[in-house]
Amino acid sequence: MAAAGAAAVTALLAGCGGQAATGDQGPYNGSEIKGAFTLPSTEFTDNKGEPYDLKEDSAGKYTAVFIGFTNCPDICPTTMADLSQAKGMLDESEQEEFQTVFITADPERDDPELLDMWLSSFDPSFVGLTTDLEDTDATANELGISVSRPEDRSGDYQVDHGGQTLLFDPEGNSRIMWSYGTEPEKVAEDLETVIGEGA
Amino acid sequence: MAVRGATRGGRAGKARRPVAGRRVLTLSCAAGALALAAVTGCAAQEPQIETSDATVRVPLTPDVTSAYVTIENTGGADDTLIGADTAAADEVQMHENVQKDDGTTGMEERDEIPVKAGETVSFEPGKLHLMLMDPDELKAGETVALELRFEKSGTVEVNAEVEDVMGEGAKGGDMESMDDMDHGDMDH
């Protein structure tokens, strides 16, 4: 009984801390997902109203990708704030090699103007992308990020989505996954490591 | 940071109970015990709600923002948070982030949040939050009055500071809530 209790407590603690933040195995604080996912060449519209090909236009930089929506009051703004803080911990040359892309899971409400306003609260360099529902879901699927929205989307509704952030290398291949709540310091450390590896 | 109220004596009534009932008839004994229970109940078995670290995020869209608060029940009885309100938004809902089987993170609305005697419930990012629907235009540094409705303690008013999501509304330092993901924040 005592052993079972201790195991339950350990499981609880591990759940609270987020397994990706501990990183006992790989070289990163986050989970190493080298080559597990590739950015697809999906055509989006960015927060400035310009066309944006997810693969082509993000190429050349390490790119953090998060799928969320602007009416999300908690997880999404916290993650964007964390990414912005992590970026701020990098030196200038590292910052130039890093970008953040936010894909809306709620394209029916999140138009480019709303995305632009929302992202400007975190970092004006963050890119916000929107497309139709079909391409949104196909992209999420290719990146292994679940999205689920209610059938009835008439009033105030919420979209369920994976809380992880994926980091892609300059060629669009996945490298690291950070679970929700990974501290900005840990993210920054990983970015320094991975950018250093590529230098 | 939590301001602790005087702990109410949980055992005050226990020692006196046998003495009170000893010399009376069965009927009045029961009545006496009832009366005693009522009297000691007031002292020993009331919840006592203390709040701290109340913040509201500057709304990033006109539709929604979130608020956070730490609630501590220093009293001798359980209580339940049954709702919240503010003049600064059309509606306030209580939400909990839950990890779902399909791998998504979603919010579920809660009608009741137990705050048991001696326990602390923290509304914090990624866990619990108050969702303010159609909030006013709030600026960092302003104060918003939140009303927390408890089943037993009634309405508890909390002054929440409006904070920028990047923490610029925090008073100096970098101890804003988003950095503080500690789940074991009890007291000092």
PDB file of N, CA and C in Angstrom, chain A residues 16-17 69-75 77-78 80-82 84-85 109 114 117-118 121-123 145-148 156 158-164 180-181 183-185, chain B residues 57 59-66 68 91 95 97 99-100 102-107 124-131 133-134 164-167 176 178-179 181 183:
ATOM      1  N   CYS A  16       2.796  17.290 -12.568  1.00  0.00           N
ATOM      2  CA  CYS A  16       2.780  18.724 -12.288  1.00  0.00           C
ATOM      3  C   CYS A  16       3.945  19.414 -12.955  1.00  0.00           C
ATOM      4  N   GLY A  17       5.126  18.789 -12.864  1.00  0.00           N
ATOM      5  CA  GLY A  17       6.314  19.449 -13.370  1.00  0.00           C
ATOM      6  C   GLY A  17       6.393  19.451 -14.890  1.00  0.00           C
ATOM      7  N   PHE A  69      -5.326  29.671 -30.264  1.00  0.00           N
ATOM      8  CA  PHE A  69      -6.327  30.630 -30.761  1.00  0.00           C
ATOM      9  C   PHE A  69      -6.368  31.833 -29.820  1.00  0.00           C
ATOM     10  N   THR A  70      -6.774  32.965 -30.351  1.00  0.00           N
ATOM     11  CA  THR A  70      -6.629  34.204 -29.566  1.00  0.00           C
ATOM     12  C   THR A  70      -7.663  34.319 -28.443  1.00  0.00           C
ATOM     13  N   ASN A  71      -8.775  33.593 -28.549  1.00  0.00           N
ATOM     14  CA  ASN A  71      -9.758  33.639 -27.461  1.00  0.00           C
ATOM     15  C   ASN A  71      -9.407  32.707 -26.307  1.00  0.00           C
ATOM     16  N   CYS A  72      -8.272  32.100 -26.409  1.00  0.00           N
ATOM     17  CA  CYS A  72      -7.742  31.211 -25.372  1.00  0.00           C
ATOM     18  C   CYS A  72      -7.135  32.112 -24.299  1.00  0.00           C
ATOM     19  N   PRO A  73      -7.694  32.122 -23.100  1.00  0.00           N
ATOM     20  CA  PRO A  73      -7.258  33.125 -22.133  1.00  0.00           C
ATOM     21  C   PRO A  73      -6.051  32.747 -21.308  1.00  0.00           C
ATOM     22  N   ASP A  74      -5.633  31.499 -21.373  1.00  0.00           N
ATOM     23  CA  ASP A  74      -4.671  31.039 -20.379  1.00  0.00           C
ATOM     24  C   ASP A  74      -3.430  30.397 -21.009  1.00  0.00           C
ATOM     25  N   ILE A  75      -3.603  29.214 -21.587  1.00  0.00           N
ATOM     26  CA  ILE A  75      -2.478  28.446 -22.126  1.00  0.00           C
ATOM     27  C   ILE A  75      -1.742  29.208 -23.240  1.00  0.00           C
ATOM     28  N   PRO A  77      -1.708  32.581 -24.307  1.00  0.00           N
ATOM     29  CA  PRO A  77      -0.902  33.754 -23.971  1.00  0.00           C
ATOM     30  C   PRO A  77       0.287  33.419 -23.077  1.00  0.00           C
ATOM     31  N   THR A  78       0.123  32.445 -22.191  1.00  0.00           N
ATOM     32  CA  THR A  78       1.246  32.069 -21.326  1.00  0.00           C
ATOM     33  C   THR A  78       2.394  31.505 -22.165  1.00  0.00           C
ATOM     34  N   MET A  80       2.988  32.034 -25.420  1.00  0.00           N
ATOM     35  CA  MET A  80       3.595  33.080 -26.245  1.00  0.00           C
ATOM     36  C   MET A  80       4.498  33.981 -25.401  1.00  0.00           C
ATOM     37  N   ALA A  81       4.054  34.286 -24.185  1.00  0.00           N
ATOM     38  CA  ALA A  81       4.867  35.122 -23.290  1.00  0.00           C
ATOM     39  C   ALA A  81       6.159  34.403 -22.924  1.00  0.00           C
ATOM     40  N   ASP A  82       6.049  33.095 -22.679  1.00  0.00           N
ATOM     41  CA  ASP A  82       7.240  32.309 -22.346  1.00  0.00           C
ATOM     42  C   ASP A  82       8.234  32.292 -23.506  1.00  0.00           C
ATOM     43  N   SER A  84       8.500  34.499 -25.865  1.00  0.00           N
ATOM     44  CA  SER A  84       9.060  35.843 -26.009  1.00  0.00           C
ATOM     45  C   SER A  84      10.161  36.069 -24.975  1.00  0.00           C
ATOM     46  N   GLN A  85       9.901  35.610 -23.760  1.00  0.00           N
ATOM     47  CA  GLN A  85      10.917  35.743 -22.701  1.00  0.00           C
ATOM     48  C   GLN A  85      12.159  34.919 -23.033  1.00  0.00           C
ATOM     49  N   ARG A 109     -12.626  32.722 -36.509  1.00  0.00           N
ATOM     50  CA  ARG A 109     -12.649  33.975 -35.731  1.00  0.00           C
ATOM     51  C   ARG A 109     -11.336  34.748 -35.833  1.00  0.00           C
ATOM     52  N   LEU A 114      -6.736  40.415 -36.209  1.00  0.00           N
ATOM     53  CA  LEU A 114      -6.841  40.002 -34.803  1.00  0.00           C
ATOM     54  C   LEU A 114      -5.539  39.321 -34.357  1.00  0.00           C
ATOM     55  N   MET A 117      -2.894  41.994 -33.791  1.00  0.00           N
ATOM     56  CA  MET A 117      -3.093  42.732 -32.539  1.00  0.00           C
ATOM     57  C   MET A 117      -2.671  41.867 -31.341  1.00  0.00           C
ATOM     58  N   TRP A 118      -3.102  40.630 -31.379  1.00  0.00           N
ATOM     59  CA  TRP A 118      -2.837  39.709 -30.269  1.00  0.00           C
ATOM     60  C   TRP A 118      -1.336  39.459 -30.106  1.00  0.00           C
ATOM     61  N   SER A 121       1.246  41.949 -28.521  1.00  0.00           N
ATOM     62  CA  SER A 121       1.385  42.022 -27.064  1.00  0.00           C
ATOM     63  C   SER A 121       2.616  41.261 -26.582  1.00  0.00           C
ATOM     64  N   PHE A 122       3.083  40.344 -27.408  1.00  0.00           N
ATOM     65  CA  PHE A 122       4.211  39.500 -26.979  1.00  0.00           C
ATOM     66  C   PHE A 122       5.507  39.936 -27.649  1.00  0.00           C
ATOM     67  N   ASP A 123       5.473  39.951 -28.972  1.00  0.00           N
ATOM     68  CA  ASP A 123       6.673  40.265 -29.738  1.00  0.00           C
ATOM     69  C   ASP A 123       6.215  40.571 -31.165  1.00  0.00           C
ATOM     70  N   ILE A 145      -0.169  17.471 -33.682  1.00  0.00           N
ATOM     71  CA  ILE A 145      -0.815  18.301 -32.658  1.00  0.00           C
ATOM     72  C   ILE A 145      -2.333  18.182 -32.820  1.00  0.00           C
ATOM     73  N   SER A 146      -2.994  17.748 -31.759  1.00  0.00           N
ATOM     74  CA  SER A 146      -4.438  17.533 -31.838  1.00  0.00           C
ATOM     75  C   SER A 146      -5.190  18.851 -31.747  1.00  0.00           C
ATOM     76  N   VAL A 147      -6.261  18.947 -32.525  1.00  0.00           N
ATOM     77  CA  VAL A 147      -7.161  20.102 -32.465  1.00  0.00           C
ATOM     78  C   VAL A 147      -8.583  19.578 -32.473  1.00  0.00           C
ATOM     79  N   SER A 148      -9.416  20.128 -31.634  1.00  0.00           N
ATOM     80  CA  SER A 148     -10.809  19.700 -31.586  1.00  0.00           C
ATOM     81  C   SER A 148     -11.685  20.902 -31.261  1.00  0.00           C
ATOM     82  N   ASP A 156     -19.853  32.033 -27.706  1.00  0.00           N
ATOM     83  CA  ASP A 156     -18.489  31.964 -27.194  1.00  0.00           C
ATOM     84  C   ASP A 156     -18.121  30.498 -27.104  1.00  0.00           C
ATOM     85  N   GLN A 158     -14.755  27.468 -27.119  1.00  0.00           N
ATOM     86  CA  GLN A 158     -13.342  27.230 -26.907  1.00  0.00           C
ATOM     87  C   GLN A 158     -12.884  26.108 -27.825  1.00  0.00           C
ATOM     88  N   VAL A 159     -11.630  26.177 -28.235  1.00  0.00           N
ATOM     89  CA  VAL A 159     -11.059  25.142 -29.087  1.00  0.00           C
ATOM     90  C   VAL A 159     -10.033  24.371 -28.255  1.00  0.00           C
ATOM     91  N   ASP A 160     -10.183  23.059 -28.224  1.00  0.00           N
ATOM     92  CA  ASP A 160      -9.189  22.238 -27.531  1.00  0.00           C
ATOM     93  C   ASP A 160      -8.014  22.011 -28.478  1.00  0.00           C
ATOM     94  N   HIS A 161      -6.816  22.083 -27.941  1.00  0.00           N
ATOM     95  CA  HIS A 161      -5.648  21.896 -28.807  1.00  0.00           C
ATOM     96  C   HIS A 161      -4.474  21.409 -27.981  1.00  0.00           C
ATOM     97  N   GLY A 162      -3.529  20.780 -28.644  1.00  0.00           N
ATOM     98  CA  GLY A 162      -2.320  20.345 -27.961  1.00  0.00           C
ATOM     99  C   GLY A 162      -1.577  21.554 -27.414  1.00  0.00           C
ATOM    100  N   GLY A 163      -0.997  21.412 -26.225  1.00  0.00           N
ATOM    101  CA  GLY A 163      -0.334  22.554 -25.591  1.00  0.00           C
ATOM    102  C   GLY A 163       1.162  22.597 -25.858  1.00  0.00           C
ATOM    103  N   GLN A 164       1.667  21.688 -26.724  1.00  0.00           N
ATOM    104  CA  GLN A 164       3.111  21.621 -26.926  1.00  0.00           C
ATOM    105  C   GLN A 164       3.592  22.621 -27.969  1.00  0.00           C
ATOM    106  N   TYR A 180       3.691  22.175 -22.421  1.00  0.00           N
ATOM    107  CA  TYR A 180       3.207  23.420 -21.824  1.00  0.00           C
ATOM    108  C   TYR A 180       3.838  23.607 -20.443  1.00  0.00           C
ATOM    109  N   GLY A 181       4.248  24.822 -20.160  1.00  0.00           N
ATOM    110  CA  GLY A 181       4.768  25.115 -18.831  1.00  0.00           C
ATOM    111  C   GLY A 181       6.273  24.987 -18.717  1.00  0.00           C
ATOM    112  N   GLU A 183       9.751  26.148 -18.581  1.00  0.00           N
ATOM    113  CA  GLU A 183      10.158  27.511 -18.223  1.00  0.00           C
ATOM    114  C   GLU A 183      10.980  28.163 -19.333  1.00  0.00           C
ATOM    115  N   PRO A 184      10.817  29.486 -19.474  1.00  0.00           N
ATOM    116  CA  PRO A 184      11.550  30.208 -20.522  1.00  0.00           C
ATOM    117  C   PRO A 184      13.062  29.972 -20.459  1.00  0.00           C
ATOM    118  N   GLU A 185      13.600  29.850 -19.248  1.00  0.00           N
ATOM    119  CA  GLU A 185      15.048  29.610 -19.112  1.00  0.00           C
ATOM    120  C   GLU A 185      15.442  28.290 -19.761  1.00  0.00           C
TER     121      GLU A 185
ATOM    122  N   ARG B  57      -5.159  39.696 -16.182  1.00  0.00           N
ATOM    123  CA  ARG B  57      -4.296  40.006 -17.317  1.00  0.00           C
ATOM    124  C   ARG B  57      -4.903  41.130 -18.148  1.00  0.00           C
ATOM    125  N   PRO B  59      -6.408  42.565 -21.125  1.00  0.00           N
ATOM    126  CA  PRO B  59      -7.050  41.813 -22.213  1.00  0.00           C
ATOM    127  C   PRO B  59      -6.272  41.955 -23.527  1.00  0.00           C
ATOM    128  N   LEU B  60      -6.010  40.825 -24.168  1.00  0.00           N
ATOM    129  CA  LEU B  60      -5.279  40.845 -25.438  1.00  0.00           C
ATOM    130  C   LEU B  60      -6.239  40.888 -26.618  1.00  0.00           C
ATOM    131  N   THR B  61      -7.491  40.550 -26.365  1.00  0.00           N
ATOM    132  CA  THR B  61      -8.550  40.707 -27.357  1.00  0.00           C
ATOM    133  C   THR B  61      -9.725  41.315 -26.602  1.00  0.00           C
ATOM    134  N   PRO B  62     -10.687  41.909 -27.325  1.00  0.00           N
ATOM    135  CA  PRO B  62     -11.840  42.494 -26.617  1.00  0.00           C
ATOM    136  C   PRO B  62     -12.752  41.429 -26.005  1.00  0.00           C
ATOM    137  N   ASP B  63     -12.554  40.163 -26.375  1.00  0.00           N
ATOM    138  CA  ASP B  63     -13.504  39.117 -26.003  1.00  0.00           C
ATOM    139  C   ASP B  63     -13.257  38.481 -24.648  1.00  0.00           C
ATOM    140  N   VAL B  64     -12.012  38.382 -24.266  1.00  0.00           N
ATOM    141  CA  VAL B  64     -11.722  37.521 -23.124  1.00  0.00           C
ATOM    142  C   VAL B  64     -10.394  37.882 -22.461  1.00  0.00           C
ATOM    143  N   THR B  65     -10.349  37.680 -21.155  1.00  0.00           N
ATOM    144  CA  THR B  65      -9.063  37.679 -20.473  1.00  0.00           C
ATOM    145  C   THR B  65      -9.173  36.764 -19.251  1.00  0.00           C
ATOM    146  N   SER B  66      -8.086  36.624 -18.518  1.00  0.00           N
ATOM    147  CA  SER B  66      -8.105  35.693 -17.397  1.00  0.00           C
ATOM    148  C   SER B  66      -7.692  36.396 -16.106  1.00  0.00           C
ATOM    149  N   TYR B  68      -6.378  35.509 -11.892  1.00  0.00           N
ATOM    150  CA  TYR B  68      -5.795  34.483 -11.032  1.00  0.00           C
ATOM    151  C   TYR B  68      -5.820  34.973  -9.588  1.00  0.00           C
ATOM    152  N   GLU B  91     -19.241  38.751 -17.753  1.00  0.00           N
ATOM    153  CA  GLU B  91     -19.460  37.476 -17.071  1.00  0.00           C
ATOM    154  C   GLU B  91     -18.113  36.918 -16.624  1.00  0.00           C
ATOM    155  N   HIS B  95     -12.704  28.201 -14.824  1.00  0.00           N
ATOM    156  CA  HIS B  95     -12.243  27.176 -15.759  1.00  0.00           C
ATOM    157  C   HIS B  95     -11.043  26.425 -15.226  1.00  0.00           C
ATOM    158  N   ASN B  97      -7.955  23.828 -16.705  1.00  0.00           N
ATOM    159  CA  ASN B  97      -7.317  23.210 -17.864  1.00  0.00           C
ATOM    160  C   ASN B  97      -7.210  21.716 -17.623  1.00  0.00           C
ATOM    161  N   GLN B  99      -6.097  17.893 -19.414  1.00  0.00           N
ATOM    162  CA  GLN B  99      -5.431  17.140 -20.475  1.00  0.00           C
ATOM    163  C   GLN B  99      -6.415  16.069 -20.937  1.00  0.00           C
ATOM    164  N   LYS B 100      -6.769  16.083 -22.198  1.00  0.00           N
ATOM    165  CA  LYS B 100      -7.765  15.115 -22.664  1.00  0.00           C
ATOM    166  C   LYS B 100      -7.111  13.913 -23.327  1.00  0.00           C
ATOM    167  N   ASP B 102      -7.431  12.709 -26.210  1.00  0.00           N
ATOM    168  CA  ASP B 102      -6.993  12.860 -27.601  1.00  0.00           C
ATOM    169  C   ASP B 102      -5.721  13.704 -27.720  1.00  0.00           C
ATOM    170  N   GLY B 103      -5.103  14.021 -26.572  1.00  0.00           N
ATOM    171  CA  GLY B 103      -3.838  14.758 -26.610  1.00  0.00           C
ATOM    172  C   GLY B 103      -4.015  16.263 -26.565  1.00  0.00           C
ATOM    173  N   THR B 104      -5.257  16.718 -26.593  1.00  0.00           N
ATOM    174  CA  THR B 104      -5.474  18.158 -26.544  1.00  0.00           C
ATOM    175  C   THR B 104      -5.533  18.637 -25.100  1.00  0.00           C
ATOM    176  N   THR B 105      -5.291  19.927 -24.964  1.00  0.00           N
ATOM    177  CA  THR B 105      -5.493  20.576 -23.687  1.00  0.00           C
ATOM    178  C   THR B 105      -6.754  21.411 -23.852  1.00  0.00           C
ATOM    179  N   GLY B 106      -7.686  21.209 -22.980  1.00  0.00           N
ATOM    180  CA  GLY B 106      -8.922  21.966 -23.108  1.00  0.00           C
ATOM    181  C   GLY B 106      -9.323  22.565 -21.782  1.00  0.00           C
ATOM    182  N   MET B 107     -10.261  23.511 -21.850  1.00  0.00           N
ATOM    183  CA  MET B 107     -10.743  24.119 -20.624  1.00  0.00           C
ATOM    184  C   MET B 107     -12.125  23.558 -20.320  1.00  0.00           C
ATOM    185  N   GLU B 124      -3.924  29.584 -11.201  1.00  0.00           N
ATOM    186  CA  GLU B 124      -2.652  29.956 -11.813  1.00  0.00           C
ATOM    187  C   GLU B 124      -2.599  29.408 -13.231  1.00  0.00           C
ATOM    188  N   PRO B 125      -1.758  30.029 -14.090  1.00  0.00           N
ATOM    189  CA  PRO B 125      -1.726  29.624 -15.497  1.00  0.00           C
ATOM    190  C   PRO B 125      -1.516  28.125 -15.658  1.00  0.00           C
ATOM    191  N   GLY B 126      -2.278  27.545 -16.566  1.00  0.00           N
ATOM    192  CA  GLY B 126      -2.151  26.131 -16.850  1.00  0.00           C
ATOM    193  C   GLY B 126      -2.967  25.244 -15.935  1.00  0.00           C
ATOM    194  N   LYS B 127      -3.576  25.847 -14.921  1.00  0.00           N
ATOM    195  CA  LYS B 127      -4.290  25.056 -13.930  1.00  0.00           C
ATOM    196  C   LYS B 127      -5.743  25.548 -13.853  1.00  0.00           C
ATOM    197  N   LEU B 128      -5.975  26.474 -12.966  1.00  0.00           N
ATOM    198  CA  LEU B 128      -7.310  27.070 -12.843  1.00  0.00           C
ATOM    199  C   LEU B 128      -7.227  28.543 -13.205  1.00  0.00           C
ATOM    200  N   HIS B 129      -8.272  29.049 -13.846  1.00  0.00           N
ATOM    201  CA  HIS B 129      -8.327  30.492 -14.052  1.00  0.00           C
ATOM    202  C   HIS B 129      -9.767  30.969 -14.043  1.00  0.00           C
ATOM    203  N   LEU B 130      -9.921  32.233 -13.738  1.00  0.00           N
ATOM    204  CA  LEU B 130     -11.217  32.879 -13.886  1.00  0.00           C
ATOM    205  C   LEU B 130     -11.217  33.473 -15.284  1.00  0.00           C
ATOM    206  N   MET B 131     -12.238  33.152 -16.065  1.00  0.00           N
ATOM    207  CA  MET B 131     -12.293  33.692 -17.416  1.00  0.00           C
ATOM    208  C   MET B 131     -13.276  34.853 -17.441  1.00  0.00           C
ATOM    209  N   MET B 133     -15.359  37.362 -19.497  1.00  0.00           N
ATOM    210  CA  MET B 133     -15.900  37.494 -20.846  1.00  0.00           C
ATOM    211  C   MET B 133     -16.217  38.966 -21.118  1.00  0.00           C
ATOM    212  N   ASP B 134     -15.872  39.410 -22.329  1.00  0.00           N
ATOM    213  CA  ASP B 134     -16.082  40.797 -22.741  1.00  0.00           C
ATOM    214  C   ASP B 134     -15.610  41.785 -21.676  1.00  0.00           C
ATOM    215  N   ASP B 164       0.271  43.209 -17.256  1.00  0.00           N
ATOM    216  CA  ASP B 164       0.574  42.893 -18.640  1.00  0.00           C
ATOM    217  C   ASP B 164       1.006  41.425 -18.716  1.00  0.00           C
ATOM    218  N   VAL B 165       0.665  40.751 -19.801  1.00  0.00           N
ATOM    219  CA  VAL B 165       1.007  39.328 -19.919  1.00  0.00           C
ATOM    220  C   VAL B 165       2.518  39.108 -19.878  1.00  0.00           C
ATOM    221  N   MET B 166       3.265  40.123 -20.292  1.00  0.00           N
ATOM    222  CA  MET B 166       4.721  40.007 -20.252  1.00  0.00           C
ATOM    223  C   MET B 166       5.284  40.409 -18.897  1.00  0.00           C
ATOM    224  N   GLY B 167       4.389  40.747 -17.959  1.00  0.00           N
ATOM    225  CA  GLY B 167       4.839  40.993 -16.599  1.00  0.00           C
ATOM    226  C   GLY B 167       5.213  42.430 -16.323  1.00  0.00           C
ATOM    227  N   GLU B 176       6.348  37.635 -11.481  1.00  0.00           N
ATOM    228  CA  GLU B 176       4.983  37.550 -11.962  1.00  0.00           C
ATOM    229  C   GLU B 176       4.509  36.098 -12.033  1.00  0.00           C
ATOM    230  N   MET B 178       3.323  34.106 -14.179  1.00  0.00           N
ATOM    231  CA  MET B 178       3.615  33.147 -15.240  1.00  0.00           C
ATOM    232  C   MET B 178       4.934  32.410 -14.996  1.00  0.00           C
ATOM    233  N   ASP B 179       5.818  33.041 -14.196  1.00  0.00           N
ATOM    234  CA  ASP B 179       7.072  32.371 -13.900  1.00  0.00           C
ATOM    235  C   ASP B 179       6.928  31.417 -12.734  1.00  0.00           C
ATOM    236  N   MET B 181       5.417  28.640 -11.396  1.00  0.00           N
ATOM    237  CA  MET B 181       4.607  27.464 -11.675  1.00  0.00           C
ATOM    238  C   MET B 181       4.630  26.482 -10.515  1.00  0.00           C
ATOM    239  N   HIS B 183       3.555  24.405  -7.565  1.00  0.00           N
ATOM    240  CA  HIS B 183       2.238  23.938  -7.137  1.00  0.00           C
ATOM    241  C   HIS B 183       2.148  23.834  -5.625  1.00  0.00           C
TER     242      HIS B 183
END
